[in-house]
Amino acid sequence: MSENTQNTAAMSQSMASEAQPKRLSIAEQFARRKQGKAPSQLNEQRVPIYGDKETATIETRPLTWRLAHHDAILDLATYQSLRGFEGLKNALEKPAKEVGDMIKAANVRGRGGAGFNAGLKWSFMIPPDGGPRYLICNADEMEPGTFKDRLLMERLPFQLIEGMLITAHAIGATDGYIFIRGEYIIAAERLMAAIDECIANNLMGDNILGSDFSFHLHVHTGAGRYICGEETALINCLEGRRANPRTKPPFPQISGAWGRPTVVNNVETLSNMPAILVNGVDWYQSLPNEKGNSTTPGTKIFGCSGLVNDPGLWELPFGYSAREIIEEFAGGMQQGKTLKAWLPGGASTDFLTVDHLDTIMDFDSIQKAGSRMGTGLIMVVDEEQDMVPLLKNLEIFFQRESCGWCTPCRDGLPWGVKLLTAIDEGEGQVGDIEKLEGLTRDLWIGKTFCAHAPGAMEPLMSAIKYFRHEFESKIVVEAPPKVDDETSQWAQSEIQKVMSTMGATKPVASTHTGTESNNHSDATAGTEEGVNTAASKPSDVK
Amino acid sequence: MIKIVTDKVPTVDVASILTAQEIAGIKAYIQHYPHARAASLDALKLVQKRNGWVDDAQVNAIANLLDVPVTDIEGVATFFNRIYRSPVGRHVILVCDSIACYLTGYEALSAKFKEQLGIEYGQTTPDGRFTLLPICCLGNCDKGPSVLIDEDTFGPVSPDEVAELLEYYP
Amino acid sequence: MAVIHIDGKQVEVNGADNLLEACLSLGIDVPYFCYHPALGSVGSCRQCAVKQFNNAEDAAAGKGRLVMSCMVAPTDDMYISVDDDEAVAFRKSIVEFLMTNHPHDCPTCEEGGHCHLQDMTYMSGHNKRRYRFTKRTHHNQEFGPFIAHEMNRCIACYRCVRYYKDYAGGKDLGVYASNNRVYFGRDKDGQFESEFSGNLTEVCPTGVFTDKTHSDRYNRKWDMQYAPSICHGCSVGCNISAGERYGELRRIENRYNGEVNRYFLCDLGRFSYGYVNREDRPVQAIEHINDKHVKINVNYALDETVKRVKDKKVIGIGSPRASLETNFALKKLVGFDNFSTGLNRHQQSLVEKCIEVLSTEGIYNPSVTDIESHDAVFILGEDITQTSARVALAVRQAAKNEKVKMAHALKTPEWLAEPVQRIAQKQLSPVYVIDTVQTKLDDISKVSCVATPEDIAALGFAVADMIAVQSDDLQQLKQLAAEIEQDQPQNDQDADPMQQLAQQIALDLLLADKPLVISGTGQFSVAVIEAAAQVAQALTSKRNAIKEYEAQQVAEFNAQIEAQAQNKNEADAEVAEKPALKQVTPNYNQQAGLYLTVPNANSMGVCLLGGKSVEELLATEFDAVIVAENQLTDAIDIEKLAQLLTDKTVITLDHQNLHWHKFVDIVLPAASFAEADGTLVSAEGRAQRFFQVYDPSYYSNKNCIKEGWRWLHAVETSLNEMPLDWTQLDDVINELVATHPNLEGIKQAAPEADFRISGLKIAREPRRYSGRTALRANLSVHEPMQPKDLDTALTFSMEGYSGTQTPSAMIPFAQASGWNSPQAWNKYQKEIGGSLKQGDPGVRLFDLLDAESKYPKRDYIRPEMTQPIKTSIFQGQAKLVPVHNLYGSSPMAHRSPVVAGQMQAASFYISADDAQHWQVRDNDWLAVTIDGHRVELPVQVVPYLAAGCIGYPVGQAPILHGHLPASVTKIDPPLTESESGVVNETQPDLEGQGG
Ligand SMILES: Nc1nc2c(c(=O)[nH]1)N[C@H]1C(S)=C(S)[C@@H](COP(=O)(O)OP(=O)(O)OC[C@H]3O[C@@H](n4cnc5c(=O)[nH]c(N)nc54)[C@H](O)[C@@H]3O)O[C@H]1N2
Ligand SMILES: Nc1nc2c(c(=O)[nH]1)N[C@H]1C(S)=C(S)[C@@H](COP(=O)(O)OP(=O)(O)OC[C@H]3O[C@@H](n4cnc5c(=O)[nH]c(N)nc54)[C@H](O)[C@@H]3O)O[C@H]1N2
Ligand SMILES: Cc1cc2nc3c(=O)[nH]c(=O)nc-3n(C[C@H](O)[C@H](O)[C@H](O)COP(=O)(O)O)c2cc1C
Ligand code: SF4
Ligand code: SF4
Ligand code: SF4
Ligand code: SF4
Ligand code: SF4
Ligand code: FES
Ligand code: FES
């Protein structure tokens, strides 16, 4: 590492010496698993998710403060001993409408990525007509770089359930589903066990806690496919159909699962509800005051992955900058690495650069910087990374996960992958970058059926914007291939021979025409040495 | 005398294809939803537990049990990448190839798996022990590169730990 | 209606349509793939993008956003642009995306030249390939003899699955995998189960699904000669476009008729034309001399015919599959009293009963498209999927009306296909099916049941009675229906299930906005038809009473409100708002519909023309009989026929070489529908003209096929030494209507022969038809003139008018500039998916009846229930019931080799319950003796069939009078096929044909 690198790197070095992140060996991983630990319990963060054990309370770290007391809260008694279901009890004392209005006023911005005010979303539900109404928890979490919902479910299952009960009460839902990705096996088990315990204690089922509120919650597990995270594709999957997104409007609140009014919220969004019902709207609104840099209410689970010293998750009030998260919480870049770019919240957000590190991590400021906060889990890219294969990796993900419903996404993404592959393998052509840019226009919001393809375009667009030179440097401007020279010489001599027999002195035709008009043919065909023997040539020139 | 056409006549003998337990399990899943169709994926996953994959007869049996066209079940089965419609090994190794694991070096890891097992993605070792496949982000990005073997998530896994890891899966 | 602005022009569009439909209706070409007028929009292909602006200023500045026109409803004062640069560029990109994986197949692709993808690619301006990488490839499946599969051509528009599953109710076509590997096909190789699978070839905008019967002798669309024709497969009267090349019928395509088949045919209609191309067709006259059939020339044939019938007592037997013109020519030739309809007594009484019912006051029979607008359907004893398939497809749409209503309640338009399905889930409008067999509609029916024909009639009458006794108060009826729905389980034991069912049906039919009863001749039971008529009548009169009662209630209520308001006004004007006045339920139709099917394409026509039954006529004194295009053994059994024809002179005109022709002295080669013009009357009473596709004699001078009526007129004029005064079809029609005023309407079925557009006849060939001058080059290098069509305003040529001004009944093929695929119908319609520009083809004869010529309304009486016969295998006693099969029941279909090749073997059907009682199993053999006939067939056990009955395959076993008592015994399986009683028409008696 050279002396004069960015201070990011320098800082990381100093941090690294302080606390070496602990890396579990395979044997240790097995041992912990044997003890019943879930994957999210295996990370040993230098700064715990709840921050400081002393100051973590329901007021300061409403989502994760309980983890300061127990590694995971897996039984009802423990949860209740830590103010569990207080929020629900408060909610049940209020009419549904009041709870909904509270949450709307609190402005809980959706943590699934889009940041839509949850209470406002609920208010679009059509009025009850006696039929079933659904609340769905989106626990599909497959956005690359995102691992927050796993923790909330594996370690705080009752909190999510309580959040769902409060929400169900507010929107008049009769049944609920936690749609959880198939790979989160322990999370699903823990949620099911928690639900069973709730049922046994009148916290779930008919007439909950003696009220006239009844709610039935089920866990539904998926079987892979990122698109299931899109809320309407999720509903199709839940109904046992192919996970293609659905037409909007009508929105799920009007006609969702099984055609009935439905609300879909993210795990983290729903996990916010209990504390709001305990501490109130004003408290929730005041949380960002801690830093004073943001007006977005509440706390958020931020995180960081990539080659940092301490990847992990931290619950923080809004107002922290990306730099603070990367350097103070994630311990800065690993030794010898320099930050080059970062994704603010998952693979489907635009890259930002070192210049944006001081941007506050909240919905509006990140958007102003030209990206999206997405899931708020930062991923850092270091200087050693070549953006072309990196983008290829991202785009392979998106093309593989396309649901195959609409043309631009289904057929455009593979083209993008092929272009990136060609560029990466030295077979890029002039115009390929422009074609990629064309894709970013054609696969943009409103032009595709859902937000999957635009999500795929965000990192691509921003990568070309900030790192165009890396793409360009890989495209060798086509020089006439060697073999073509031989051919033209051969052809010239052939023509001369013919001409001479005809008594003409000079060849009439220029031999260039052949190669010029060949510009659009497959580049690989003519360049491989040894493949094109002279014997195959005459017809080409004619 | 009129006779009401009621029960759908099954096109396959469900009881000879699925075990009593599987049938009971699927029927229990159906109870979670307003329409039986919703249990499609649950049923496929349940049946897959037996052999690690789902064969044509089983797809047919599920369709009969749920009273939906077999083409719909097949449409669902083939949409999702974790339902296997052809035989797999005793253990399925899924290597995360998404961006965080890319940054933390999954390529070397998967190369090691391929070398160690002598197979490419999508293949099964000749002894039928392992099938190797890529998978997208396992939500374990802070511990990349991550691997899912059967129901166990691991991470980080370094290439030189591959041999040791495989030992746990006889 | 909405007033919108498209590219600066202010236009008025139908607000119930989507923007794409609006544009297309205005004649603006917007490319599209996933949208289909019958399937609605799903927004998957993204091809139909246009730009939408917020207001006029933004429009002027070009500041807007792309929207998919198929997913947007036009609203007043909307500004859009189709020509906008970004929209144009995006549409070009979309086709380019599709083309990245599309093979460079056009030269070898059967879709070429009528390919929507080709058209849209060109329309979108994508003409330069930039994609330089490999294409993804797929395996293809084997779908049997009708449809080919080439998945590499798929552009994943999802139309096929949406049509097959959502529209046609099929189950065995699906979409598999995801991302750009999505695959459309069956779950395994094999023939499609749906009777409507052939439409995939037209619904698919590419060459993935193509017509295999055509591929075998393939030629381009532009190289075919077409005629507007009418399907002869059944009595529905679907409009078809029949294409010919080199003297062979090569393809049947759908021909749009907004009131009948719209975009879809059944597979029988599409694939069973092969009988026209049979090698063993009599193309020359044949004389039966000393047990040999000898080919004779035209003049001799005519002379000989005349000689043999001259001064003899001659009778004539017409046919329900021959045109009105041919039947009339025969009727005229032999004298009106010596003509038979070609039906036996029982068959004729059935069709006449249908005519009688449909000619009765207060009866309304809907067209096929109209069927789709009904929201409760009661199907009484007719397996429409097998006997009138296209009607079954219409009923499937009718069942979806509940979905449409539910969607409307959530402000979701009908064309938004996915939400409509999602909102309604499994909800359907009530459809009740009662038949002797389990029908294919049981998946959409609220209750579907099996019963004997007697019980079917009894249920019909019970429903009618039940309707009559219901209250006139709709609210009360609703309450009652809800109560019944709730405590059904308890009721089960005490109540008579038939009465219970009848009540349920009665209530649903009364509560619906627009109920429909469907029945027909399928049970060969007059009582069933009368029962259906009785239900329809009872419904209409009760619904009138209900409406009247409601009007009265509303008037009373409103009067009260007005009075109160007035009182209040006087007292204190400000106190309370006036409660809303009530309105009579707007959608409640008093009129109930009744659709009756009949057996053959022209059963209605021939019976409207009138004649004796076959038995009656053959029982008269006669020396000679002339039979026109009749498979007589369908009306009378072969032994009886042999007896009756002994020592008689028998002349027949036919386009098929039939088994019974061994009794015939002279066979005159008659034209099939492909070589003739004529008029048919469909089950709904729609008179429609079909036109000659080609002149077979152009390809072979030995060929002396002529229209039946021409032969008959020639015989008549020679016989009576009168001048040949029917030189063209119009002459026949004129004389027909002069003598049969009840058929006067048929004159309007199509324009006459002297019709011209700008002085031009209508071209049967597309402009680009090639090789005309070399068609006969293998025979002679001389180029003969194209044949002249004297009979009609069509010409056998590409020289003539071609385009959208063509009268609806005379459009030979759909093509418009830039539109070569079947989507070109857009250009011929007033509004997308609606009627054709000049009205839909055909004249509905029953609508033309004035009040005086209608029968007065009458009550049909439930027949006395005689002690029903029941099968008892042990006592050797059998009760038979007819079982119909789409192909088997059709007299011509199984003469097409491709169709015959895939047909299920004939068998007797027994229900699973009875099979158990009778100890009969699959593939056991039974011998049934009925009407002096012994028929031996294997048994097929089916899950459901009327109890105590044995089903026999109509058309596949020589059983003409299934309702007669029969005896049955179990027998050992015969050693060879030929021992069975089945007449194998696919290998007819060919002796004597060699000469
Ligand atoms: N690919 C292909 N090439 C062919 C042939 C083929 O079959 N295929 N056929 C060959 C044969 S046989 C022939 S005859 C030639 C025909 O070749 P062309 O003579 O080029 O025939 P058309 O393509 O019909 O073009 C005639 C042009 O005349 C215009 N036109 C029409 N009426 C008038 C008029 O009154 N005044 C004027 N000034 N212009 C008018 C039309 O708009 C059209 O643009 O093509 C030959 N070339
Ligand atoms: N609507 C419309 N009609 C037109 C025209 C038009 O522009 N529009 N153009 C007119 C003109 S100018 C012409 S010249 C005619 C052309 O009309 P056609 O003479 O019908 O011309 P082609 O369509 O080229 O068909 C030639 C046929 O000859 C066959 N053929 C090729 N080589 C041989 C051979 O060696 N022996 C034999 N026996 N057959 C062979 C080919 O397979 C093909 O079937 O069309 C005229 N009609
Ligand atoms: C392709 C795609 C994938 C998505 N994946 C997820 C996901 O895994 N988890 C999630 O909560 N939301 C995901 N979303 C967002 C959801 O559609 C939806 O907006 C969210 O669940 C709403 O919850 P919230 O309002 O609580 O954020 C995804 C959206 C798209 C377009
Ligand atoms: S953009 Fe289109 S193809 Fe891609 S996931 Fe969304 S709906 Fe599917
Ligand atoms: S027109 Fe079609 S067949 Fe002819 S060269 Fe071009 S691609 Fe090939
Ligand atoms: S489907 Fe159409 S575009 Fe594709 S190869 Fe066939 S004809 Fe050409
Ligand atoms: S097979 Fe045809 S109809 Fe079906 S999706 Fe492909 S192109 Fe569309
Ligand atoms: S329903 Fe009848 S008329 Fe229509 S296509 Fe089928 S067979 Fe022909
Ligand atoms: S990217 Fe591999 S676990 Fe998230
Ligand atoms: S036609 Fe509009 S999106 Fe396909």
mmCIF file with all atom_site columns, C-alpha atoms in Angstrom, chain C residues 500-580:
data_model
loop_
_atom_site.group_PDB
_atom_site.id
_atom_site.type_symbol
_atom_site.label_atom_id
_atom_site.label_alt_id
_atom_site.label_comp_id
_atom_site.label_asym_id
_atom_site.label_entity_id
_atom_site.label_seq_id
_atom_site.pdbx_PDB_ins_code
_atom_site.Cartn_x
_atom_site.Cartn_y
_atom_site.Cartn_z
_atom_site.occupancy
_atom_site.B_iso_or_equiv
_atom_site.pdbx_formal_charge
_atom_site.auth_seq_id
_atom_site.auth_comp_id
_atom_site.auth_asym_id
_atom_site.auth_atom_id
_atom_site.pdbx_PDB_model_num
ATOM 1  C CA . GLN C 1 500 ? -84.209 -29.251 -5.723  1.00 0.00 ? 500 GLN C CA 1
ATOM 2  C CA . LEU C 1 501 ? -82.016 -28.896 -8.741  1.00 0.00 ? 501 LEU C CA 1
ATOM 3  C CA . ALA C 1 502 ? -84.913 -27.529 -10.760 1.00 0.00 ? 502 ALA C CA 1
ATOM 4  C CA . GLN C 1 503 ? -85.475 -24.849 -8.148  1.00 0.00 ? 503 GLN C CA 1
ATOM 5  C CA . GLN C 1 504 ? -81.823 -23.885 -8.078  1.00 0.00 ? 504 GLN C CA 1
ATOM 6  C CA . ILE C 1 505 ? -81.729 -23.628 -11.851 1.00 0.00 ? 505 ILE C CA 1
ATOM 7  C CA . ALA C 1 506 ? -84.991 -21.709 -11.974 1.00 0.00 ? 506 ALA C CA 1
ATOM 8  C CA . LEU C 1 507 ? -83.760 -19.153 -9.485  1.00 0.00 ? 507 LEU C CA 1
ATOM 9  C CA . ASP C 1 508 ? -80.415 -18.628 -11.195 1.00 0.00 ? 508 ASP C CA 1
ATOM 10 C CA . LEU C 1 509 ? -82.126 -18.182 -14.532 1.00 0.00 ? 509 LEU C CA 1
ATOM 11 C CA . LEU C 1 510 ? -84.530 -15.665 -13.042 1.00 0.00 ? 510 LEU C CA 1
ATOM 12 C CA . LEU C 1 511 ? -81.874 -13.737 -11.148 1.00 0.00 ? 511 LEU C CA 1
ATOM 13 C CA . ALA C 1 512 ? -79.527 -13.413 -14.114 1.00 0.00 ? 512 ALA C CA 1
ATOM 14 C CA . ASP C 1 513 ? -79.496 -10.306 -16.243 1.00 0.00 ? 513 ASP C CA 1
ATOM 15 C CA . LYS C 1 514 ? -79.694 -12.308 -19.436 1.00 0.00 ? 514 LYS C CA 1
ATOM 16 C CA . PRO C 1 515 ? -80.400 -16.043 -19.254 1.00 0.00 ? 515 PRO C CA 1
ATOM 17 C CA . LEU C 1 516 ? -79.994 -18.531 -22.057 1.00 0.00 ? 516 LEU C CA 1
ATOM 18 C CA . VAL C 1 517 ? -81.260 -22.042 -22.678 1.00 0.00 ? 517 VAL C CA 1
ATOM 19 C CA . ILE C 1 518 ? -79.338 -24.297 -25.036 1.00 0.00 ? 518 ILE C CA 1
ATOM 20 C CA . SER C 1 519 ? -80.591 -27.567 -26.390 1.00 0.00 ? 519 SER C CA 1
ATOM 21 C CA . GLY C 1 520 ? -80.912 -29.343 -29.680 1.00 0.00 ? 520 GLY C CA 1
ATOM 22 C CA . THR C 1 521 ? -81.318 -32.551 -31.533 1.00 0.00 ? 521 THR C CA 1
ATOM 23 C CA . GLY C 1 522 ? -78.391 -34.324 -29.884 1.00 0.00 ? 522 GLY C CA 1
ATOM 24 C CA . GLN C 1 523 ? -80.562 -36.604 -27.774 1.00 0.00 ? 523 GLN C CA 1
ATOM 25 C CA . PHE C 1 524 ? -82.763 -37.389 -30.779 1.00 0.00 ? 524 PHE C CA 1
ATOM 26 C CA . SER C 1 525 ? -85.614 -36.460 -28.491 1.00 0.00 ? 525 SER C CA 1
ATOM 27 C CA . VAL C 1 526 ? -88.449 -34.117 -29.383 1.00 0.00 ? 526 VAL C CA 1
ATOM 28 C CA . ALA C 1 527 ? -89.395 -33.954 -25.738 1.00 0.00 ? 527 ALA C CA 1
ATOM 29 C CA . VAL C 1 528 ? -86.005 -32.505 -24.811 1.00 0.00 ? 528 VAL C CA 1
ATOM 30 C CA . ILE C 1 529 ? -86.378 -29.745 -27.397 1.00 0.00 ? 529 ILE C CA 1
ATOM 31 C CA . GLU C 1 530 ? -89.894 -28.986 -26.216 1.00 0.00 ? 530 GLU C CA 1
ATOM 32 C CA . ALA C 1 531 ? -88.723 -28.912 -22.625 1.00 0.00 ? 531 ALA C CA 1
ATOM 33 C CA . ALA C 1 532 ? -86.053 -26.368 -23.538 1.00 0.00 ? 532 ALA C CA 1
ATOM 34 C CA . ALA C 1 533 ? -88.621 -24.269 -25.366 1.00 0.00 ? 533 ALA C CA 1
ATOM 35 C CA . GLN C 1 534 ? -90.906 -24.457 -22.384 1.00 0.00 ? 534 GLN C CA 1
ATOM 36 C CA . VAL C 1 535 ? -88.146 -23.224 -20.076 1.00 0.00 ? 535 VAL C CA 1
ATOM 37 C CA . ALA C 1 536 ? -87.354 -20.309 -22.371 1.00 0.00 ? 536 ALA C CA 1
ATOM 38 C CA . GLN C 1 537 ? -90.997 -19.330 -22.589 1.00 0.00 ? 537 GLN C CA 1
ATOM 39 C CA . ALA C 1 538 ? -91.644 -19.675 -18.891 1.00 0.00 ? 538 ALA C CA 1
ATOM 40 C CA . LEU C 1 539 ? -88.573 -17.557 -18.249 1.00 0.00 ? 539 LEU C CA 1
ATOM 41 C CA . THR C 1 540 ? -89.565 -14.780 -20.575 1.00 0.00 ? 540 THR C CA 1
ATOM 42 C CA . SER C 1 541 ? -93.045 -14.502 -19.176 1.00 0.00 ? 541 SER C CA 1
ATOM 43 C CA . LYS C 1 542 ? -91.931 -14.644 -15.560 1.00 0.00 ? 542 LYS C CA 1
ATOM 44 C CA . ARG C 1 543 ? -89.202 -12.093 -16.229 1.00 0.00 ? 543 ARG C CA 1
ATOM 45 C CA . ASN C 1 544 ? -91.776 -9.809  -17.790 1.00 0.00 ? 544 ASN C CA 1
ATOM 46 C CA . ALA C 1 545 ? -93.858 -10.143 -14.668 1.00 0.00 ? 545 ALA C CA 1
ATOM 47 C CA . ILE C 1 546 ? -90.836 -9.416  -12.498 1.00 0.00 ? 546 ILE C CA 1
ATOM 48 C CA . LYS C 1 547 ? -89.963 -6.327  -14.459 1.00 0.00 ? 547 LYS C CA 1
ATOM 49 C CA . GLU C 1 548 ? -93.519 -5.117  -14.349 1.00 0.00 ? 548 GLU C CA 1
ATOM 50 C CA . TYR C 1 549 ? -93.698 -5.691  -10.624 1.00 0.00 ? 549 TYR C CA 1
ATOM 51 C CA . GLU C 1 550 ? -90.470 -3.823  -10.117 1.00 0.00 ? 550 GLU C CA 1
ATOM 52 C CA . ALA C 1 551 ? -91.606 -0.922  -12.256 1.00 0.00 ? 551 ALA C CA 1
ATOM 53 C CA . GLN C 1 552 ? -94.745 -0.736  -10.201 1.00 0.00 ? 552 GLN C CA 1
ATOM 54 C CA . GLN C 1 553 ? -92.797 -0.835  -6.938  1.00 0.00 ? 553 GLN C CA 1
ATOM 55 C CA . VAL C 1 554 ? -90.413 1.832   -8.098  1.00 0.00 ? 554 VAL C CA 1
ATOM 56 C CA . ALA C 1 555 ? -93.230 4.034   -9.292  1.00 0.00 ? 555 ALA C CA 1
ATOM 57 C CA . GLU C 1 556 ? -95.001 3.700   -5.942  1.00 0.00 ? 556 GLU C CA 1
ATOM 58 C CA . PHE C 1 557 ? -91.840 4.375   -4.006  1.00 0.00 ? 557 PHE C CA 1
ATOM 59 C CA . ASN C 1 558 ? -90.944 7.387   -6.072  1.00 0.00 ? 558 ASN C CA 1
ATOM 60 C CA . ALA C 1 559 ? -94.425 8.777   -5.849  1.00 0.00 ? 559 ALA C CA 1
ATOM 61 C CA . GLN C 1 560 ? -94.191 8.515   -2.108  1.00 0.00 ? 560 GLN C CA 1
ATOM 62 C CA . ILE C 1 561 ? -90.862 10.298  -2.008  1.00 0.00 ? 561 ILE C CA 1
ATOM 63 C CA . GLU C 1 562 ? -92.119 13.035  -4.251  1.00 0.00 ? 562 GLU C CA 1
ATOM 64 C CA . ALA C 1 563 ? -95.159 13.433  -2.081  1.00 0.00 ? 563 ALA C CA 1
ATOM 65 C CA . GLN C 1 564 ? -93.077 13.602  1.072   1.00 0.00 ? 564 GLN C CA 1
ATOM 66 C CA . ALA C 1 565 ? -90.700 16.045  -0.529  1.00 0.00 ? 565 ALA C CA 1
ATOM 67 C CA . GLN C 1 566 ? -93.576 18.201  -1.512  1.00 0.00 ? 566 GLN C CA 1
ATOM 68 C CA . ASN C 1 567 ? -95.015 18.132  1.980   1.00 0.00 ? 567 ASN C CA 1
ATOM 69 C CA . LYS C 1 568 ? -91.655 19.005  3.440   1.00 0.00 ? 568 LYS C CA 1
ATOM 70 C CA . ASN C 1 569 ? -91.089 21.734  0.958   1.00 0.00 ? 569 ASN C CA 1
ATOM 71 C CA . GLU C 1 570 ? -94.214 23.323  2.132   1.00 0.00 ? 570 GLU C CA 1
ATOM 72 C CA . ALA C 1 571 ? -93.262 22.929  5.748   1.00 0.00 ? 571 ALA C CA 1
ATOM 73 C CA . ASP C 1 572 ? -89.518 23.531  5.819   1.00 0.00 ? 572 ASP C CA 1
ATOM 74 C CA . ALA C 1 573 ? -87.541 23.520  2.627   1.00 0.00 ? 573 ALA C CA 1
ATOM 75 C CA . GLU C 1 574 ? -84.150 23.151  4.278   1.00 0.00 ? 574 GLU C CA 1
ATOM 76 C CA . VAL C 1 575 ? -84.686 20.266  6.666   1.00 0.00 ? 575 VAL C CA 1
ATOM 77 C CA . ALA C 1 576 ? -83.566 17.185  4.812   1.00 0.00 ? 576 ALA C CA 1
ATOM 78 C CA . GLU C 1 577 ? -82.426 16.194  1.431   1.00 0.00 ? 577 GLU C CA 1
ATOM 79 C CA . LYS C 1 578 ? -84.843 14.263  -0.661  1.00 0.00 ? 578 LYS C CA 1
ATOM 80 C CA . PRO C 1 579 ? -84.007 10.534  -0.602  1.00 0.00 ? 579 PRO C CA 1
ATOM 81 C CA . ALA C 1 580 ? -82.815 9.307   -3.983  1.00 0.00 ? 580 ALA C CA 1
#
